[in-house]
Amino acid sequence: MHAPSDHPEPRRACPGEYPMWDQALALLNRDLAATLPEQEPLQLLVLPPYASDQPENVYVALSNGEWHGNCLNPHGAEADDPASALAIVADAAQETVSERLWQAWPVCAEHGLGMHPRDTDGQLSWWCAGERLRRGPAHVRAAVGALDTLVRPGRPNGKSRPGS
Ligand SMILES: [Zn+2]
């Protein structure tokens, strides 16, 4: 039991405490730096459990400690494998950024539309509805974590995708 004076304060997760979420968030932070360079990196913020038999509550928060949406679940799919972790951390990051900063994020520079994370051929990518509005196919802007390769064309991605 905590003493009443032990007021629960949010704390930043230590590096390596949630390594799979660290890795996922690093990719999202690359995209954040590429699209909103004035924003400090997102962080994993840990709040104490509501009850002693509950896990800690981990949120994807802005650098100022604000977040929006659900916490990450240490016993959920996001703790099982890297792909699920990336998908769920991407959702959480998008929700926090768009709701706390009051803007769609990330935005497709080609169409000016907010994009959504989607699994394409096993890789989580930012998907934009822009081409579909012109009766074209759905268009994938870039892999999550690779938006910076678009704004800095001097740095090729290296990962070429055959076909399509
Ligand atoms: Zn687009």
Short mmCIF file of N, CA and C and ligand atoms in Angstrom, two decimals, residues 108 110-113 115 128-131 139 141, ligand 1:
data_model
loop_
_atom_site.label_atom_id
_atom_site.label_comp_id
_atom_site.label_asym_id
_atom_site.label_seq_id
_atom_site.Cartn_x
_atom_site.Cartn_y
_atom_site.Cartn_z
N CYS A 108 -0.49 14.22 -45.85
CA CYS A 108 0.12 13.92 -47.13
C CYS A 108 0.46 15.23 -47.83
N GLU A 110 1.26 15.73 -50.74
CA GLU A 110 0.78 15.75 -52.12
C GLU A 110 -0.68 16.16 -52.18
N HIS A 111 -1.49 15.71 -51.23
CA HIS A 111 -2.93 15.93 -51.29
C HIS A 111 -3.45 16.80 -50.15
N GLY A 112 -2.65 17.06 -49.16
CA GLY A 112 -3.10 17.86 -48.03
C GLY A 112 -4.10 17.15 -47.14
N LEU A 113 -4.11 15.83 -47.17
CA LEU A 113 -5.06 15.06 -46.36
C LEU A 113 -4.33 14.36 -45.23
N MET A 115 -3.28 11.33 -43.05
CA MET A 115 -3.03 9.93 -43.43
C MET A 115 -3.29 9.01 -42.25
N CYS A 128 -3.00 7.31 -47.67
CA CYS A 128 -3.73 8.55 -47.95
C CYS A 128 -4.85 8.25 -48.94
N ALA A 129 -6.01 8.84 -48.73
CA ALA A 129 -7.17 8.58 -49.59
C ALA A 129 -7.16 9.44 -50.84
N GLY A 130 -6.16 10.28 -51.01
CA GLY A 130 -6.16 11.28 -52.07
C GLY A 130 -6.40 10.75 -53.47
N GLU A 131 -5.68 9.70 -53.83
CA GLU A 131 -5.85 9.19 -55.19
C GLU A 131 -7.22 8.57 -55.40
N HIS A 139 -3.48 5.28 -52.09
CA HIS A 139 -2.07 5.51 -52.27
C HIS A 139 -1.34 5.53 -50.94
N ARG A 141 1.84 6.62 -48.92
CA ARG A 141 2.82 7.70 -48.98
C ARG A 141 4.23 7.20 -48.68
ZN ZN B 1 -1.88 11.69 -50.69
#
